[in-house]
mmCIF file of C-alpha atoms in Angstrom:
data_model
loop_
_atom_site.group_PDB
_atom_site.id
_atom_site.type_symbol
_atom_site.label_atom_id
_atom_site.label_comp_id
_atom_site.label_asym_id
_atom_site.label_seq_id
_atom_site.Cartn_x
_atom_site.Cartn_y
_atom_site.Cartn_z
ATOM 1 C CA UNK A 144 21.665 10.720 162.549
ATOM 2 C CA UNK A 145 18.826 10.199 159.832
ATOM 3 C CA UNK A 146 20.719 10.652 157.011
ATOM 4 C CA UNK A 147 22.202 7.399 157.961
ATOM 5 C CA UNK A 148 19.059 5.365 158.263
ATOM 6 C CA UNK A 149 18.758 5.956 154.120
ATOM 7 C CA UNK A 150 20.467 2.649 152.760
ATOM 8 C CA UNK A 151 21.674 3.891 150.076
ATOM 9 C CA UNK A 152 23.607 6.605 152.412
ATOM 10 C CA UNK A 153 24.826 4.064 154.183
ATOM 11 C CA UNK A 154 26.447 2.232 151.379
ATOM 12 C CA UNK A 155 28.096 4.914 150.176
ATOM 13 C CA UNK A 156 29.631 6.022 153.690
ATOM 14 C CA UNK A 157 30.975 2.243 154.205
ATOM 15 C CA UNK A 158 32.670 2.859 150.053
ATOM 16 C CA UNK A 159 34.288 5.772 150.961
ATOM 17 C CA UNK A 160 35.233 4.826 154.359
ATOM 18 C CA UNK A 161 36.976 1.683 153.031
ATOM 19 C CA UNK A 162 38.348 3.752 150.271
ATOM 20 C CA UNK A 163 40.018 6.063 152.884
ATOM 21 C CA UNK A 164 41.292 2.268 155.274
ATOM 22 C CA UNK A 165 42.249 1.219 151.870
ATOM 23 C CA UNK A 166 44.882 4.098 150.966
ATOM 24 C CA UNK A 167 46.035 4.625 154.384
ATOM 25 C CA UNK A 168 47.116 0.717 154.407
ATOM 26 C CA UNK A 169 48.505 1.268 151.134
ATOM 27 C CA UNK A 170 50.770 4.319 151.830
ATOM 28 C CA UNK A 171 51.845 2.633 155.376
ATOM 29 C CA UNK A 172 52.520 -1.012 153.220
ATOM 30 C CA UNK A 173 54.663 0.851 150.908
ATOM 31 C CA UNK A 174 56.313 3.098 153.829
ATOM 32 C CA UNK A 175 57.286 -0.373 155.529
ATOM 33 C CA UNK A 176 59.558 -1.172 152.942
ATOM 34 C CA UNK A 177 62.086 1.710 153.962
ATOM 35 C CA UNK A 178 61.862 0.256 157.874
ATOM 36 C CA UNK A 179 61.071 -2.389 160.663
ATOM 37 C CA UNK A 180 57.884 -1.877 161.738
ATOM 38 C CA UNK A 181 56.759 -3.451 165.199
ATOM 39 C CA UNK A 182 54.038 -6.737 164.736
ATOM 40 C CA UNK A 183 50.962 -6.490 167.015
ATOM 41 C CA UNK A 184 48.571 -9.078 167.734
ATOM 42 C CA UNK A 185 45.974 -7.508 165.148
ATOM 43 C CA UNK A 186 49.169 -7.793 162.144
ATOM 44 C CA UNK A 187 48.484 -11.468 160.431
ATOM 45 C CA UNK A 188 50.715 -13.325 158.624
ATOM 46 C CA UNK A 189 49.347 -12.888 154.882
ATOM 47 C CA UNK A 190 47.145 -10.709 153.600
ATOM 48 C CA UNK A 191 43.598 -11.167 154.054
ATOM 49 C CA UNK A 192 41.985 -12.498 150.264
ATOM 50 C CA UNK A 193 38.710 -10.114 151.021
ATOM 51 C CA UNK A 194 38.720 -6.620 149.719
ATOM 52 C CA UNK A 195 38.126 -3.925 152.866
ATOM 53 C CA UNK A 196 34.827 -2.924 151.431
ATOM 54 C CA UNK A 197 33.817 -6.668 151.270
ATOM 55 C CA UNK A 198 34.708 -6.934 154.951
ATOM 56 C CA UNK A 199 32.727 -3.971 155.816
ATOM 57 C CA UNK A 200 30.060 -4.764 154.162
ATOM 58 C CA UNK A 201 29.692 -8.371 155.595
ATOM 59 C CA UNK A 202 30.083 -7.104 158.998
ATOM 60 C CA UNK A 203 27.157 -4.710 158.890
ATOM 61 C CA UNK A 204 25.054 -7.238 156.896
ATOM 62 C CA UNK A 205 25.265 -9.897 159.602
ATOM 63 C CA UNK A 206 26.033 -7.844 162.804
ATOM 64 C CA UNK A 207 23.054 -5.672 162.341
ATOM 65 C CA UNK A 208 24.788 -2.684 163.741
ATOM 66 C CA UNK A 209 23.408 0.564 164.449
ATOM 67 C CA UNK A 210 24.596 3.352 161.454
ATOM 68 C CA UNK A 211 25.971 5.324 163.934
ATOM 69 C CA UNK A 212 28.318 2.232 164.485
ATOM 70 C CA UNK A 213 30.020 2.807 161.246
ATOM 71 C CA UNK A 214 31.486 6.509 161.963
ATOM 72 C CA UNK A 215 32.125 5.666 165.931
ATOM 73 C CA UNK A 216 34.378 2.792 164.916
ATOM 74 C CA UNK A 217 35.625 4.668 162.322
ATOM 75 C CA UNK A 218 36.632 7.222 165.209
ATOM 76 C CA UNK A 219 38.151 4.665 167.060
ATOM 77 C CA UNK A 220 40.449 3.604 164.493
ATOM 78 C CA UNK A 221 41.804 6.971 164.022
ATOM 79 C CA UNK A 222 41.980 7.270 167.649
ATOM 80 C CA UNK A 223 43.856 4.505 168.096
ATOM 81 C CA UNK A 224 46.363 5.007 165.027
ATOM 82 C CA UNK A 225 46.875 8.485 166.878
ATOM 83 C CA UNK A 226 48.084 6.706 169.898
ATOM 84 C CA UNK A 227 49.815 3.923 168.435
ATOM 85 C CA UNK A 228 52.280 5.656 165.978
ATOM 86 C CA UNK A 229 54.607 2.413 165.908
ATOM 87 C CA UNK A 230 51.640 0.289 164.979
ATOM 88 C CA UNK A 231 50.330 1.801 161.481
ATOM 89 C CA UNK A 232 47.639 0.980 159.864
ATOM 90 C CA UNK A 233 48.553 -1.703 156.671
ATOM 91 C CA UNK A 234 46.725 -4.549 154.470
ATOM 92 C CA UNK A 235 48.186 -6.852 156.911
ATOM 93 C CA UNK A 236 46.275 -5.779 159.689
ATOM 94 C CA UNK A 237 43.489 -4.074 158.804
ATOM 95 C CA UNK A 238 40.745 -6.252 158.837
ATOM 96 C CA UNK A 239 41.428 -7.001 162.229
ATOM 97 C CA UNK A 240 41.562 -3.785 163.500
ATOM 98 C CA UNK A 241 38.231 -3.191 161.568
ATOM 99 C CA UNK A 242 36.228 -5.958 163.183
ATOM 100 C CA UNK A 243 37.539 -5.324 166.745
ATOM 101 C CA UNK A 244 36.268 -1.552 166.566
ATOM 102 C CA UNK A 245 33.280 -1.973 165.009
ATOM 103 C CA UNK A 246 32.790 -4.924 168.012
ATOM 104 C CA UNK A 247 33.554 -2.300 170.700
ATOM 105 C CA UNK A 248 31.447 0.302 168.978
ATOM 106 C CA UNK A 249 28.578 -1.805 168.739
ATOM 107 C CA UNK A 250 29.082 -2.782 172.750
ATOM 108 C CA UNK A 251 29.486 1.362 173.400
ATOM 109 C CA UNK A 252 26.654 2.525 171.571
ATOM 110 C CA UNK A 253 23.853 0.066 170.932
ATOM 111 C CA UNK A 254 21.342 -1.573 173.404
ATOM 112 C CA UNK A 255 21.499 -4.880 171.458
ATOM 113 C CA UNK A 256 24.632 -6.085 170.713
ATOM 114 C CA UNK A 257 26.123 -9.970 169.770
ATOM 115 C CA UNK A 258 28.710 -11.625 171.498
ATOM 116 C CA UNK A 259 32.885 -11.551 170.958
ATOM 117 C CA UNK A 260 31.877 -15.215 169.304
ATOM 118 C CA UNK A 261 29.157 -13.738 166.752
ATOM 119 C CA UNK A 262 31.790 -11.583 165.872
ATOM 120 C CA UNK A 263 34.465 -13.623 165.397
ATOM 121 C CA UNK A 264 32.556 -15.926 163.180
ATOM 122 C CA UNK A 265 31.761 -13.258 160.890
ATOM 123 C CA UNK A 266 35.029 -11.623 161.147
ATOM 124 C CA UNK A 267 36.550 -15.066 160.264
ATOM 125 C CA UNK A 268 38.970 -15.218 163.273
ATOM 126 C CA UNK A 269 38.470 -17.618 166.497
ATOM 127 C CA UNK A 270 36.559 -15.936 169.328
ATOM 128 C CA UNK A 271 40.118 -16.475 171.815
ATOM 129 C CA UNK A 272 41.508 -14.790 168.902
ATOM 130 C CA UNK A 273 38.562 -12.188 169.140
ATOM 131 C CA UNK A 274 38.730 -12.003 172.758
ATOM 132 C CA UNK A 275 42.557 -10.996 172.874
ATOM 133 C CA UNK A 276 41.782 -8.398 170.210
ATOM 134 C CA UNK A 277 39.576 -6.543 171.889
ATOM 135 C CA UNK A 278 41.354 -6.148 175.126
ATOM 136 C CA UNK A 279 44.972 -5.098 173.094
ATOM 137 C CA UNK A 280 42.361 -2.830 171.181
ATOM 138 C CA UNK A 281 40.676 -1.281 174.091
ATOM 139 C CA UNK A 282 44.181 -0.773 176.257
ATOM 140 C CA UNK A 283 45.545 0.574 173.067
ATOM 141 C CA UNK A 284 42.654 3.340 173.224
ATOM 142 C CA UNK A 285 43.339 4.167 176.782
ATOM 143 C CA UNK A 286 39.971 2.823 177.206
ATOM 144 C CA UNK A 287 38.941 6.524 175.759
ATOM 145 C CA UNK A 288 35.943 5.383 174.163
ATOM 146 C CA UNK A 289 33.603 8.221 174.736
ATOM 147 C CA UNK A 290 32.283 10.646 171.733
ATOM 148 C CA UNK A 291 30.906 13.836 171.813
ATOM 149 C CA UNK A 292 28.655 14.724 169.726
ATOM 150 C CA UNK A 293 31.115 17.646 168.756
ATOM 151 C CA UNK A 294 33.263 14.860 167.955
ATOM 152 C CA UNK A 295 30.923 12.657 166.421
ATOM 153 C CA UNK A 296 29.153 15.246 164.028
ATOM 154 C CA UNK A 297 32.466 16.457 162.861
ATOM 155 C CA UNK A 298 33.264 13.513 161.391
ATOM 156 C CA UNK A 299 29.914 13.036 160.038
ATOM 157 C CA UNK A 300 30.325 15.956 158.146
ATOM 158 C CA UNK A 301 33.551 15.492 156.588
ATOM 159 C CA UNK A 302 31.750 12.762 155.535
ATOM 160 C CA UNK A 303 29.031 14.224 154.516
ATOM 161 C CA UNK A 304 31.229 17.149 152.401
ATOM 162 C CA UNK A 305 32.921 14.536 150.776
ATOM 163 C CA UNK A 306 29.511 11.921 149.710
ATOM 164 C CA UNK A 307 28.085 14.969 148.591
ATOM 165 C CA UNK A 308 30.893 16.361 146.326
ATOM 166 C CA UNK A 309 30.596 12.572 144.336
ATOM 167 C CA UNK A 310 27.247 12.149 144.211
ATOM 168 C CA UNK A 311 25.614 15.874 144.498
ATOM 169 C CA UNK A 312 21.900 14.910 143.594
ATOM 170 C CA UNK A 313 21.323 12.800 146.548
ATOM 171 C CA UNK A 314 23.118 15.118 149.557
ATOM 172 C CA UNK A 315 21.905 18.491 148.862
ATOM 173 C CA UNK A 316 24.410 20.836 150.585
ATOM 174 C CA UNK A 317 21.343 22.379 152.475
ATOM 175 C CA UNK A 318 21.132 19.409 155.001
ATOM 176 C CA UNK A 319 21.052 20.419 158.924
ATOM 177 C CA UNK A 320 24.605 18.642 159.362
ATOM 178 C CA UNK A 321 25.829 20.656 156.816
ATOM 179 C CA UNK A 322 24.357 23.867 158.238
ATOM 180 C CA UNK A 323 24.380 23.293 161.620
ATOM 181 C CA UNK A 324 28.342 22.236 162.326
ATOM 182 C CA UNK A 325 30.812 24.628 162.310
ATOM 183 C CA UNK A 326 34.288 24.293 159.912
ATOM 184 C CA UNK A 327 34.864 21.080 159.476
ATOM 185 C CA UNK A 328 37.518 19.110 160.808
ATOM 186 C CA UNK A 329 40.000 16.483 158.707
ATOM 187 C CA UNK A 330 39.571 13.221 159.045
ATOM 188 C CA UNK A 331 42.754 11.689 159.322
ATOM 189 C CA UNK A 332 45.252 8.716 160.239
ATOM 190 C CA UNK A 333 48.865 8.270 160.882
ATOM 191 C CA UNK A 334 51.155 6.868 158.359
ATOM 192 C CA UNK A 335 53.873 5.228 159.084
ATOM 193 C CA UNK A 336 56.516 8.205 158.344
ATOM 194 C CA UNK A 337 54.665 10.415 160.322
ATOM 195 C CA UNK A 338 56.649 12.542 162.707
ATOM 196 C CA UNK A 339 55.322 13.676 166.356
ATOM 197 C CA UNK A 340 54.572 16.741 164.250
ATOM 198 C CA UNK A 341 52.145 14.733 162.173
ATOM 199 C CA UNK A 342 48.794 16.743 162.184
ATOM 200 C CA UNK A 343 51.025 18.715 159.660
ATOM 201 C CA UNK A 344 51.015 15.957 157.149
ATOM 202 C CA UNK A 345 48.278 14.031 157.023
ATOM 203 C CA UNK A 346 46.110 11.509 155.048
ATOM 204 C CA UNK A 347 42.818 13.494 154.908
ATOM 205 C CA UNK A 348 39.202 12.962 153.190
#
């Protein structure tokens, strides 16, 4: 995707993707309050200090990932929240879940990749820790970690739609994802109130 290479694209698809991890945790934190939720191995005990932007941005400033890494992990996480309605996404775990899927999308989709200990350095967790992550992360997917392009340029231009509506001068409208992909498709993740029905109700872009 060459829109992606731009770095000042890229920045503003890692704001608005942490904006997005950053209200879903939110809504689910305040959701917990009216029940138990179950405790995974990615949940930690206090809140992490650094912001979700922060996080993102010091994992693809060390990690040297790939842009398309960004959107695939991004994919991943909603996958996984889809499959995993007892676990929801919240500020408790978060982070973790962040660094593991970026990890696993860097592994899936680039030819150069650093090790589960890189990662865990700059993720500031232990690489056992790291290790146990991304196998609870990958069973969790159903090891389902191929995306079609259908898939992937969907989300890219929900994306896209929604860079472009805040900062119009630098997306024209006219771009080939914007012309080339059919009606978009929401990006979305389960809350933790979510019912089976919950494509009804959802946290979208």
């Amino acid at each position: 995707m060459v829109e992606l290479e731009n770095p000042e694209v890229m920045r503003r698809v890692i704001s608005l993707v942490s904006a997005i991890l950053e209200r879903v945790s939110e809504t689910n934190d305040l959701n917990g309050r009216f029940g138990p939720q179950r405790i995974s191995v990615f949940h930690g005990l206090i809140r992490p200090s650094i912001s979700i932007q922060s996080y993102l941005d010091r994992i693809f400033t060390y990690a040297n990932c790939s842009p398309s890494c960004l959107i695939v992990a991004y994919i991943y996480l909603d996958r996984f929240s889809e499959k995993q309605p007892f676990f929801p996404i919240s500020s408790f775990n978060v982070h973790r879940l962040i660094i593991t899927s970026v990890m696993v999308s860097a592994k899936f989709m680039d030819d150069l990749f650093y090790n589960n200990a890189f990662y865990a350095k700059v993720g500031g967790i232990s690489t056992m820790e790291m290790n146990m992550l991304e196998m609870d992360f990958l069973f969790g997917l159903g090891f389902e970690l191929n995306v079609t392009p259908t898939t992937f340029y969907s989300y890219c231009s929900c994306i896209h739609k929604e860079i472009w509506l805040q900062h119009p001068p630098f997306l024209p409208p006219t771009s080939s994802i914007h012309n080339n992909l059919g009606p978009d498709q929401d990006l979305h993740f389960r809350t933790s109130d979510d019912e089976p029905a919950h494509r009804q109700q959802q946290l979208v872009v």
